[in-house]
Amino acid sequence: MKYSILVDAYDRIESTTKRLEMRDLLADLFKKAPAKLLAEIVYLTQGKLYPDYLGIELGIAEKLLVRALSTASGKPVETVKSSYRKTGDLGETAEKLLGQRAQQTLTRRPLKVEDVYAVFDKIACEAGTGSVEAKIRLLCSLLNDATPREAKYIVRMALGRLRLGVADMTILESLALAYVGDVEAKEQLERAYNLSSDLGLIARTVASEGLGGVLKLKASVGRPIRPMLAERLSDAAEILVKLAGKAAAEYKYDGLRIQAHLKPGSVLLFSRRLENITEQFPDVVGYLKESIRLENAIVEGECVAIDPNTGDMLPFQMISQRRGRKHEVERMTGEVPVKIFLFDLLYADGEDFTVKPYPQRRAALSEAVAESDWVEISRQLLTSNPQEIENYLMEAVSDGCEGLMLKSVGPNSIYQAGARGWLWIKYKRAYRSEMADTVDLVVVGAFHGRGRRGGGYGALLLAAYDEENDMFRTVCKCGSGFTDKDLEELPRRLRPLELPHRHSRVDSRLEADVWFTPGLVLEVTGDEITLSPVHTACFDVVRKGSGLAVRFPRFTGNYRLDKSPEDANTTGEILEMYRSQLKKITT
Ligand code: AMP
């Protein structure tokens, strides 16, 4: 197929802003294309060579293109640059300068779409020494064969700025029109696209096998599935109504969503935006290989940074450090350990699970996964009771989660790839209370350390003072902020206070590994004060069944040796902090 046919269509598409007109122009173009070339045409029309998830980019720098244009047009580099400054678009400059070529190659063989695609493909594959020169040579050969109008799009494509602005959905509609003769068929094409994330594949299939062929497309290991998204509501009762009275309430972990594709000998990880992030999480690859008992599978989960000493979840900012630092993977993997909480199974050994109701997917997931310190299945509570949801929300937040995900468990609760719908509803707190100040808390217990802290304390159980009842009531488990020196010093300070059981003035719902006579006071900061069913400070005061806690506590480094335990912050002060700083969550 002649490249000029594509270029004619591009010119027309470029000159319209109306979506429907664009759709019809594209449908006309697709009808003219041979089925075996349609995938390439779809990619080229989007300014790509492959589906995004393969991460293959043309990667031609502007400087390089200027050089190629200079050679192809026979004009000095300066002339190319000055024209570019005027037009602001190197594509237009190419059209103009090549139009002035002394010898317009009348005898030239018309460029074919296949040739253009093949040359771009070669350019994308070039790497290493000599690749710059090779790329320039390839580009020049293409530009030599191109008409000025073709050169405009070749240059734009090479720069990654095709600027036609055709959305995925427009392409799907155009394919439906061209090959099914009915725009409505876009729905089925879209479902197949959501399962494969590959528009070229859909185009080639519908063109060669019709709608029937598209309907047969299934989820497949290696092709990311576009993620299912959630709606949002802020009332537990209302959520239950939406979910027909019954829901799977799950912890909404605050981390990075990962879709893992497993086959014998290989694991691929995709981000929520379907980028291939396998190399950034070699640890997760290893954990999943160990834990998943299926040969071929696609699972989804949330990766969360973990404090290696306590096993506690850390805030989102920690795991975000693991992204985007390709050269530092090894160091970051050691510094920020992560755990994956799996929440869905989309494909297992030849079977497409996206069409099965959620309880079936979850049951199969539980069966397939051997849980470990680093791989867990998302915590879940099946419930029909709004109060239970409220309590579970508090538990989730005090465990370091963002809130809850409430999921339909009805017969239609399929995995809606690529869609935001009411089968999943997120439920976060309406308010948060920021901590403006540090607090001084009393050490009342400790938990054994793991990993580097094995043999010592991993985290301390801290309490505020309840003046009225002369009791110490817990507000957090703190494992962060301690330096190596602190870790040496703490046992020295705490050992003399050790007790074989909980001190009678300590009120705790947690069972510590070691108990202390209240004595040592530490200064602590945190993200906020939250409701918590686990901690006993101000229990039942703000809400029945819960106390107040410091979320994500960190030791500041200050031992308040000047303070007696009764001088620590009081539970009344913690309550005051909670009340005075309630801020509506707007995100
Ligand atoms: P949001 O990003 O606020 O729209 O919330 C949806 C995100 O929550 C998903 O994309 C997941 O990354 C994350 N998430 C955390 N825990 C779960 C869970 N148990 N089920 C589904 N999604 C979860």
XYZ file of C-alpha atoms and ligand atoms in Angstrom:
610
model
C 0.000 0.000 0.000
C 1.322 3.421 -0.988
C 2.413 5.619 1.906
C 0.842 8.567 0.083
C -2.629 7.110 0.835
C -1.847 7.329 4.539
C -0.490 10.838 4.113
C -3.629 11.983 2.249
C -5.764 10.714 5.115
C -3.473 12.346 7.702
C -3.752 15.706 5.939
C -7.531 15.505 6.080
C -7.603 14.298 9.675
C -5.273 17.102 10.662
C -7.562 19.704 9.205
C -10.649 18.636 11.130
C -11.444 19.101 14.779
C -14.704 17.147 14.618
C -14.419 13.712 16.165
C -17.077 12.121 13.981
C -15.468 13.416 10.831
C -12.138 12.085 12.052
C -13.762 8.717 12.740
C -15.207 8.519 9.208
C -11.921 9.537 7.593
C -10.118 6.838 9.532
C -12.757 4.245 8.670
C -12.247 5.091 4.970
C -8.517 4.692 5.380
C -8.865 1.355 7.188
C -11.151 0.031 4.443
C -8.465 0.734 1.851
C -5.806 -1.154 3.801
C -4.953 -4.820 3.321
C -5.776 -6.803 6.484
C -2.197 -7.954 6.978
C -0.995 -4.363 7.125
C -3.692 -2.955 9.335
C -1.889 -3.378 12.651
C 1.103 -1.402 11.347
C -1.199 1.306 9.985
C -2.947 1.642 13.336
C 0.369 1.932 15.183
C 1.754 4.459 12.680
C -1.436 6.532 12.924
C -0.860 6.778 16.657
C 2.776 7.717 16.114
C 4.004 4.351 17.377
C 5.486 1.121 16.068
C 4.198 -1.293 18.698
C 1.701 -1.343 21.542
C 2.852 0.887 24.411
C 3.459 -1.928 26.857
C 6.443 -3.177 24.855
C 8.118 0.127 25.645
C 9.796 0.357 22.224
C 10.449 3.945 21.287
C 11.918 5.475 18.185
C 14.165 7.687 20.216
C 15.393 10.079 17.562
C 16.744 13.317 18.936
C 15.862 16.612 17.294
C 19.550 17.325 16.600
C 19.864 14.115 14.679
C 16.848 14.858 12.566
C 18.178 18.292 11.699
C 21.347 16.607 10.415
C 19.385 14.047 8.412
C 17.252 16.791 6.898
C 20.296 18.797 5.978
C 21.786 15.831 4.128
C 18.523 14.888 2.411
C 17.724 18.437 1.299
C 21.294 19.413 0.445
C 20.962 22.551 2.626
C 23.354 23.564 5.383
C 22.393 22.668 8.953
C 22.020 26.397 9.704
C 19.362 26.778 6.989
C 17.401 23.855 8.446
C 17.616 25.370 11.907
C 16.554 28.837 10.819
C 13.572 27.453 8.906
C 12.640 25.381 11.956
C 12.756 28.498 14.124
C 10.214 30.109 11.779
C 7.821 27.178 11.391
C 8.139 25.753 14.909
C 7.503 22.336 13.360
C 10.327 20.289 11.922
C 7.783 18.392 9.804
C 6.772 21.578 8.008
C 10.403 22.523 7.599
C 11.028 19.143 5.987
C 8.127 19.684 3.588
C 9.392 23.108 2.657
C 13.057 22.280 2.218
C 12.522 19.028 0.369
C 10.134 20.883 -1.912
C 13.093 23.026 -2.954
C 15.261 20.032 -3.865
C 17.001 20.738 -7.175
C 16.023 17.372 -8.503
C 12.531 16.255 -7.618
C 12.828 12.571 -8.146
C 10.110 12.020 -10.696
C 11.399 8.603 -11.510
C 11.413 7.560 -7.915
C 9.531 4.488 -6.807
C 6.578 5.477 -4.619
C 7.162 4.844 -0.908
C 5.160 1.998 0.535
C 3.722 1.852 4.044
C 5.594 -1.423 4.556
C 8.907 0.289 3.719
C 8.314 3.220 6.014
C 7.379 0.906 8.859
C 10.356 -1.383 8.232
C 12.837 1.493 8.228
C 11.417 2.953 11.422
C 11.567 -0.497 12.968
C 15.242 -0.775 12.062
C 15.897 2.653 13.543
C 14.197 1.622 16.787
C 16.410 -1.490 16.976
C 19.680 0.375 16.470
C 21.649 0.680 19.684
C 25.213 0.978 20.873
C 28.281 2.308 19.075
C 27.710 3.616 15.597
C 23.962 3.620 16.090
C 23.655 7.391 15.655
C 25.261 7.307 12.221
C 23.201 4.272 11.285
C 20.001 6.034 12.291
C 20.896 9.100 10.220
C 21.653 6.923 7.211
C 18.318 5.132 7.504
C 16.408 8.378 7.906
C 18.149 9.953 4.928
C 17.298 7.018 2.722
C 13.673 7.338 3.749
C 13.620 11.098 3.181
C 15.316 10.689 -0.210
C 12.476 8.494 -1.373
C 9.751 10.642 0.157
C 7.715 13.410 -1.448
C 7.781 16.668 0.512
C 4.344 15.937 1.978
C 5.395 12.439 3.026
C 8.562 13.859 4.556
C 6.445 16.078 6.795
C 4.866 13.041 8.497
C 8.048 10.971 8.484
C 9.852 13.700 10.386
C 6.995 14.197 12.832
C 6.787 10.464 13.421
C 10.521 10.247 14.013
C 10.261 13.003 16.603
C 7.332 11.304 18.321
C 5.067 14.273 17.535
C 2.652 13.073 14.906
C 0.007 15.365 16.338
C -3.045 13.802 14.701
C -4.746 13.494 18.067
C -6.682 10.299 17.367
C -7.816 8.648 20.566
C -7.951 4.881 21.117
C -11.743 4.992 21.244
C -11.938 6.781 17.871
C -9.794 4.079 16.291
C -12.031 1.365 17.760
C -15.135 3.078 16.370
C -13.523 3.452 12.971
C -12.596 -0.242 12.948
C -16.173 -1.157 13.896
C -17.490 0.987 11.048
C -14.983 -0.280 8.501
C -15.073 -3.993 9.263
C -18.375 -4.711 11.011
C -20.381 -1.956 9.363
C -21.823 -0.944 12.725
C -20.426 1.591 15.191
C -22.122 -0.291 18.031
C -19.658 -3.157 17.568
C -17.113 -0.844 19.186
C -18.259 -2.283 22.552
C -17.005 -5.750 21.690
C -13.815 -4.414 20.156
C -13.254 -2.360 23.272
C -13.610 -5.385 25.549
C -10.995 -7.221 23.464
C -8.757 -4.154 23.561
C -9.107 -3.943 27.335
C -7.996 -7.552 27.592
C -4.989 -7.136 25.304
C -3.949 -3.450 25.429
C -3.037 -3.836 21.771
C -5.029 -1.855 19.195
C -2.982 -3.311 16.346
C -3.968 -6.821 17.348
C -7.655 -5.876 17.413
C -7.352 -4.191 14.017
C -5.615 -7.148 12.397
C -8.080 -9.615 13.921
C -11.255 -7.763 12.974
C -9.937 -7.196 9.449
C -8.953 -10.800 8.855
C -11.455 -12.757 10.963
C -14.317 -10.332 11.504
C -16.133 -9.735 14.794
C -16.202 -13.471 15.505
C -12.414 -13.529 15.602
C -12.333 -10.581 18.005
C -14.815 -12.246 20.343
C -12.516 -15.220 20.542
C -9.566 -13.106 21.775
C -8.749 -13.977 25.362
C -6.510 -12.713 28.095
C -2.994 -13.934 27.479
C 0.207 -14.046 29.511
C 2.550 -11.296 28.328
C -0.159 -8.882 27.169
C -1.218 -6.615 30.005
C -4.902 -6.328 30.808
C -6.137 -2.766 31.217
C -6.870 -2.374 34.926
C -10.337 -2.339 36.426
C -11.026 0.903 38.289
C -13.226 1.860 41.194
C -15.967 4.392 41.815
C -16.030 6.267 45.079
C -18.638 6.864 47.792
C -18.382 8.195 51.313
C -21.165 6.381 53.106
C -21.000 2.722 54.093
C -24.773 2.164 53.944
C -24.984 3.733 50.504
C -22.133 1.524 49.306
C -23.961 -1.576 50.504
C -27.081 -0.525 48.604
C -24.983 -0.165 45.433
C -23.522 -3.629 46.009
C -26.921 -5.282 46.516
C -26.541 -5.547 50.282
C -23.351 -7.569 50.498
C -19.713 -6.712 49.933
C -16.202 -8.002 50.180
C -14.553 -5.233 52.191
C -10.829 -5.237 51.560
C -7.906 -3.247 52.864
C -7.023 -0.564 50.329
C -3.236 -0.709 50.472
C -1.382 2.501 49.760
C 1.263 1.501 47.274
C 1.813 0.690 43.603
C -0.540 -1.494 41.641
C 1.234 -4.321 39.876
C -0.071 -6.773 37.318
C 2.157 -9.830 37.215
C 2.305 -12.228 34.264
C 3.831 -15.601 35.021
C 4.865 -18.406 32.742
C 7.479 -21.090 33.244
C 10.814 -19.385 33.735
C 9.549 -15.841 33.401
C 7.686 -13.179 35.322
C 6.711 -9.811 33.845
C 5.459 -6.920 35.948
C 3.313 -4.103 34.589
C 2.389 -0.854 36.304
C -1.120 0.581 36.478
C -0.255 2.503 33.290
C 0.944 -0.742 31.734
C 4.610 0.128 31.642
C 6.907 -2.846 31.983
C 8.477 -2.402 35.431
C 9.933 -5.907 35.820
C 13.488 -4.666 36.147
C 12.659 -2.263 38.930
C 11.242 -4.964 41.193
C 13.551 -7.995 41.006
C 12.563 -8.862 44.580
C 8.850 -9.037 43.708
C 9.664 -11.210 40.683
C 11.437 -13.645 43.023
C 8.677 -13.682 45.645
C 5.987 -14.374 43.062
C 7.975 -17.189 41.438
C 8.147 -18.818 44.845
C 4.580 -18.212 45.914
C 2.401 -18.849 42.908
C 1.639 -22.458 42.266
C 0.325 -22.000 38.712
C 2.396 -22.490 35.562
C 0.729 -19.641 33.680
C -1.065 -16.882 35.491
C -1.969 -13.209 35.579
C -2.443 -11.794 39.061
C -2.905 -8.310 40.411
C -1.826 -6.802 43.660
C -0.590 -3.722 45.463
C 3.076 -3.415 46.378
C 3.745 -1.627 49.638
C 6.990 -0.571 51.290
C 7.598 -2.416 54.535
C 9.660 -1.578 57.577
C 11.973 -4.598 57.566
C 12.346 -4.507 61.319
C 8.727 -4.595 62.275
C 6.928 -5.839 59.175
C 4.726 -2.719 59.364
C 3.524 -0.952 56.221
C 5.170 2.350 55.360
C 3.575 5.367 53.646
C 3.298 5.599 49.856
C 6.227 8.040 49.569
C 8.563 5.190 50.504
C 7.638 2.833 47.675
C 7.543 5.663 45.178
C 11.324 5.855 45.669
C 11.562 2.451 44.022
C 10.234 3.800 40.715
C 12.171 5.590 38.048
C 15.707 4.954 39.311
C 16.787 2.277 36.928
C 20.506 2.588 37.655
C 19.957 2.305 41.377
C 17.722 -0.740 41.457
C 20.070 -2.818 43.551
C 20.602 -0.218 46.248
C 16.923 0.751 46.414
C 15.837 -2.885 46.570
C 17.954 -3.302 49.675
C 16.855 -0.033 51.237
C 13.136 -0.170 50.577
C 11.853 -3.717 50.932
C 8.376 -4.235 49.542
C 5.603 -6.701 50.040
C 2.866 -7.546 47.566
C -0.755 -7.909 48.620
C -2.503 -9.862 45.880
C -6.132 -9.021 45.266
C -7.130 -10.606 41.960
C -6.557 -13.491 39.602
C -7.268 -12.759 35.939
C -5.913 -15.799 34.155
C -4.833 -19.246 35.237
C -3.444 -22.086 33.157
C -5.447 -21.495 29.999
C -8.557 -20.191 31.692
C -9.687 -16.580 31.383
C -10.848 -15.619 34.879
C -11.888 -12.058 33.970
C -15.334 -13.339 33.029
C -15.888 -15.137 36.345
C -17.558 -13.568 39.387
C -15.223 -12.176 42.038
C -15.782 -14.860 44.713
C -14.604 -17.484 42.225
C -11.543 -15.453 41.268
C -10.693 -14.890 44.910
C -11.116 -18.571 45.803
C -8.837 -19.573 42.932
C -6.314 -16.922 44.010
C -6.262 -18.268 47.566
C -5.715 -21.739 46.233
C -2.912 -20.661 43.927
C -0.870 -18.645 46.403
C 1.409 -19.887 49.153
C 1.543 -16.846 51.424
C 4.896 -15.755 52.857
C 6.457 -12.787 54.641
C 6.510 -10.994 51.281
C 3.381 -12.208 49.512
C -0.045 -12.030 51.083
C -3.595 -12.069 49.862
C -5.451 -8.818 50.565
C -7.213 -8.815 53.919
C -10.929 -9.203 53.426
C -14.164 -9.201 55.395
C -17.431 -10.360 53.866
C -20.154 -8.193 55.326
C -23.664 -6.807 55.003
C -23.350 -4.484 57.954
C -22.431 -0.770 57.622
C -21.127 -0.632 61.204
C -18.775 -3.528 60.503
C -17.513 -1.627 57.477
C -16.866 1.461 59.624
C -14.897 -0.563 62.135
C -12.956 -2.319 59.419
C -12.104 1.046 57.849
C -10.556 2.209 61.102
C -8.625 -0.991 61.445
C -7.304 -0.602 57.892
C -6.255 3.003 58.466
C -4.531 2.245 61.734
C -2.661 -0.603 60.002
C -1.278 1.910 57.482
C -3.845 1.597 54.680
C -5.614 4.364 52.802
C -9.086 3.009 53.389
C -11.170 0.160 52.036
C -12.115 -1.248 48.659
C -15.642 -2.608 48.677
C -16.244 -5.164 45.976
C -19.349 -6.735 44.558
C -19.690 -10.442 45.219
C -22.787 -10.839 43.036
C -23.148 -13.213 40.076
C -22.209 -10.386 37.654
C -19.089 -9.331 39.506
C -16.716 -9.945 36.590
C -13.359 -8.194 36.174
C -14.305 -5.130 34.134
C -10.988 -4.557 32.375
C -10.296 -0.903 31.590
C -13.564 0.296 33.100
C -14.484 2.400 36.104
C -17.681 0.965 37.477
C -19.786 0.259 40.541
C -18.498 -3.271 41.082
C -15.597 -1.779 43.036
C -16.165 1.170 45.336
C -13.440 2.889 47.292
C -14.202 4.110 50.746
C -11.781 6.450 52.423
C -12.114 8.562 55.531
C -13.779 11.926 55.082
C -11.430 13.578 57.558
C -7.846 13.393 58.618
C -6.165 15.140 61.502
C -2.635 16.241 60.897
C -0.132 16.256 63.699
C 1.226 19.735 64.047
C 3.493 18.844 66.934
C 5.645 16.066 68.306
C 4.399 14.034 71.271
C 6.245 12.625 74.267
C 5.246 9.022 74.898
C 6.128 6.354 77.417
C 7.661 3.007 76.440
C 5.457 0.269 77.905
C 6.424 -2.729 75.781
C 8.503 -3.987 72.859
C 8.299 -6.422 69.963
C 11.163 -8.665 68.867
C 13.066 -7.449 65.810
C 13.456 -9.254 62.524
C 16.208 -9.158 59.910
C 18.907 -6.677 60.832
C 17.260 -6.136 64.198
C 17.060 -9.848 65.008
C 17.885 -10.440 68.676
C 16.983 -6.850 69.612
C 13.841 -4.760 69.707
C 12.038 -4.287 66.377
C 9.448 -1.826 67.603
C 8.375 -0.224 70.845
C 4.858 -0.010 72.224
C 4.235 3.571 73.285
C 1.567 5.050 75.523
C 0.112 8.372 76.613
C -0.756 9.139 80.227
C -4.382 9.021 81.369
C -4.258 11.473 84.266
C -7.765 10.849 85.481
C -7.267 7.119 86.010
C -3.503 7.152 86.484
C -3.046 4.687 83.615
C -0.837 4.470 80.514
C -2.856 3.796 77.398
C -1.232 2.805 74.112
C -1.176 5.053 71.031
C 1.282 3.375 68.653
C 3.838 0.760 67.805
C 6.964 2.618 66.716
C 9.794 1.013 64.757
C 11.049 3.936 62.677
C 13.535 6.695 63.289
C 15.982 4.632 65.372
C 19.657 4.871 64.424
C 22.101 2.006 64.948
C 23.306 3.848 68.029
C 19.739 4.026 69.383
C 19.342 0.305 68.801
C 22.371 -0.332 70.954
C 21.344 2.105 73.595
C 17.684 1.135 73.954
C 18.237 -2.325 75.491
C 20.697 -0.768 77.930
C 18.044 1.728 79.038
C 15.081 -0.619 78.928
C 16.413 -3.876 80.309
C 16.283 -2.654 83.927
C 12.584 -1.884 83.401
C 11.685 -5.309 81.963
C 8.750 -7.200 83.489
C 7.508 -10.761 82.986
C 3.976 -9.453 82.314
C 2.069 -6.276 81.491
C 2.402 -3.574 84.134
C -0.806 -3.055 86.078
C -0.922 0.629 85.104
C -0.675 -0.217 81.394
C -3.811 -0.627 79.319
C -3.101 -2.454 76.055
C -5.021 -4.541 73.586
C -1.789 -5.600 71.896
C 0.273 -8.420 73.345
C 3.878 -7.185 73.449
C 6.808 -9.622 73.440
C 8.450 -7.757 76.296
C 6.756 -5.559 78.914
C 8.288 -2.670 80.860
C 7.557 -0.649 83.911
C 6.573 2.745 82.455
C 9.754 4.781 82.783
C 11.426 5.856 79.547
C 9.868 8.791 77.632
C 10.607 9.304 73.920
C 9.747 12.140 71.556
C 7.829 10.970 68.518
C 6.405 12.548 65.356
C 3.749 11.077 63.130
C 1.594 11.812 60.115
C -1.635 12.258 61.993
C -3.824 11.082 64.839
C -6.340 8.472 63.696
C -9.075 6.343 65.130
C -7.876 2.839 65.831
C -9.523 -0.283 67.191
C -6.125 -1.534 68.334
C -4.972 1.243 70.638
C -6.524 2.080 73.972
C -5.970 5.839 74.420
C -9.396 7.573 74.590
C -11.128 4.257 73.873
C -14.853 4.706 73.168
C -14.501 8.486 73.520
C -14.682 9.649 69.898
C -16.233 6.484 68.605
C -17.504 3.297 70.173
C -15.028 0.457 69.783
C -12.005 2.547 68.939
C -9.236 4.538 70.493
C -6.800 7.102 69.117
C -3.456 6.325 67.541
C -0.450 8.052 66.019
C -0.221 6.982 62.386
C 3.241 6.260 60.917
C 5.125 7.171 64.104
C 8.852 7.973 64.016
C 11.293 8.518 66.876
C 12.798 12.017 66.584
C 16.036 11.022 68.314
C 15.170 12.829 71.533
C 15.191 10.799 74.740
C 13.163 12.852 77.184
C 15.219 11.816 80.148
C 14.077 15.039 81.801
C 10.521 13.711 81.918
C 8.940 11.223 84.249
C 6.288 8.951 82.693
C 3.566 11.093 84.234
C 4.994 14.082 82.357
C 4.350 12.426 78.995
C 1.564 13.775 76.814
C -1.794 12.898 78.240
C -4.610 11.055 76.514
C -6.609 14.289 76.947
C -3.980 16.155 74.932
C -4.041 13.504 72.203
C -7.832 13.894 72.044
C -7.437 17.653 71.839
C -4.951 17.273 68.961
C -7.346 14.974 67.154
C -10.282 17.339 67.533
C -8.551 20.593 66.781
C -6.945 19.467 63.585
C -9.637 17.632 61.693
C -9.201 18.502 58.055
C -11.518 17.504 55.289
C -9.851 15.216 52.780
C -10.279 16.717 49.373
C -8.521 14.198 47.177
P -7.510 4.948 43.398
O -6.086 4.892 42.918
O -7.710 5.868 44.556
O -8.489 5.129 42.272
O -7.848 3.507 43.988
C -7.734 2.351 43.257
C -6.413 1.682 43.525
O -6.355 1.121 44.827
C -6.169 0.486 42.649
O -5.730 0.869 41.378
C -5.111 -0.279 43.401
O -3.842 0.229 43.026
C -5.332 0.134 44.849
N -5.709 -0.972 45.755
C -5.210 -1.149 46.992
N -5.757 -2.203 47.600
C -6.641 -2.753 46.732
C -7.520 -3.867 46.788
N -7.620 -4.627 47.870
N -8.284 -4.116 45.689
C -8.194 -3.336 44.583
N -7.380 -2.262 44.482
C -6.606 -1.958 45.541
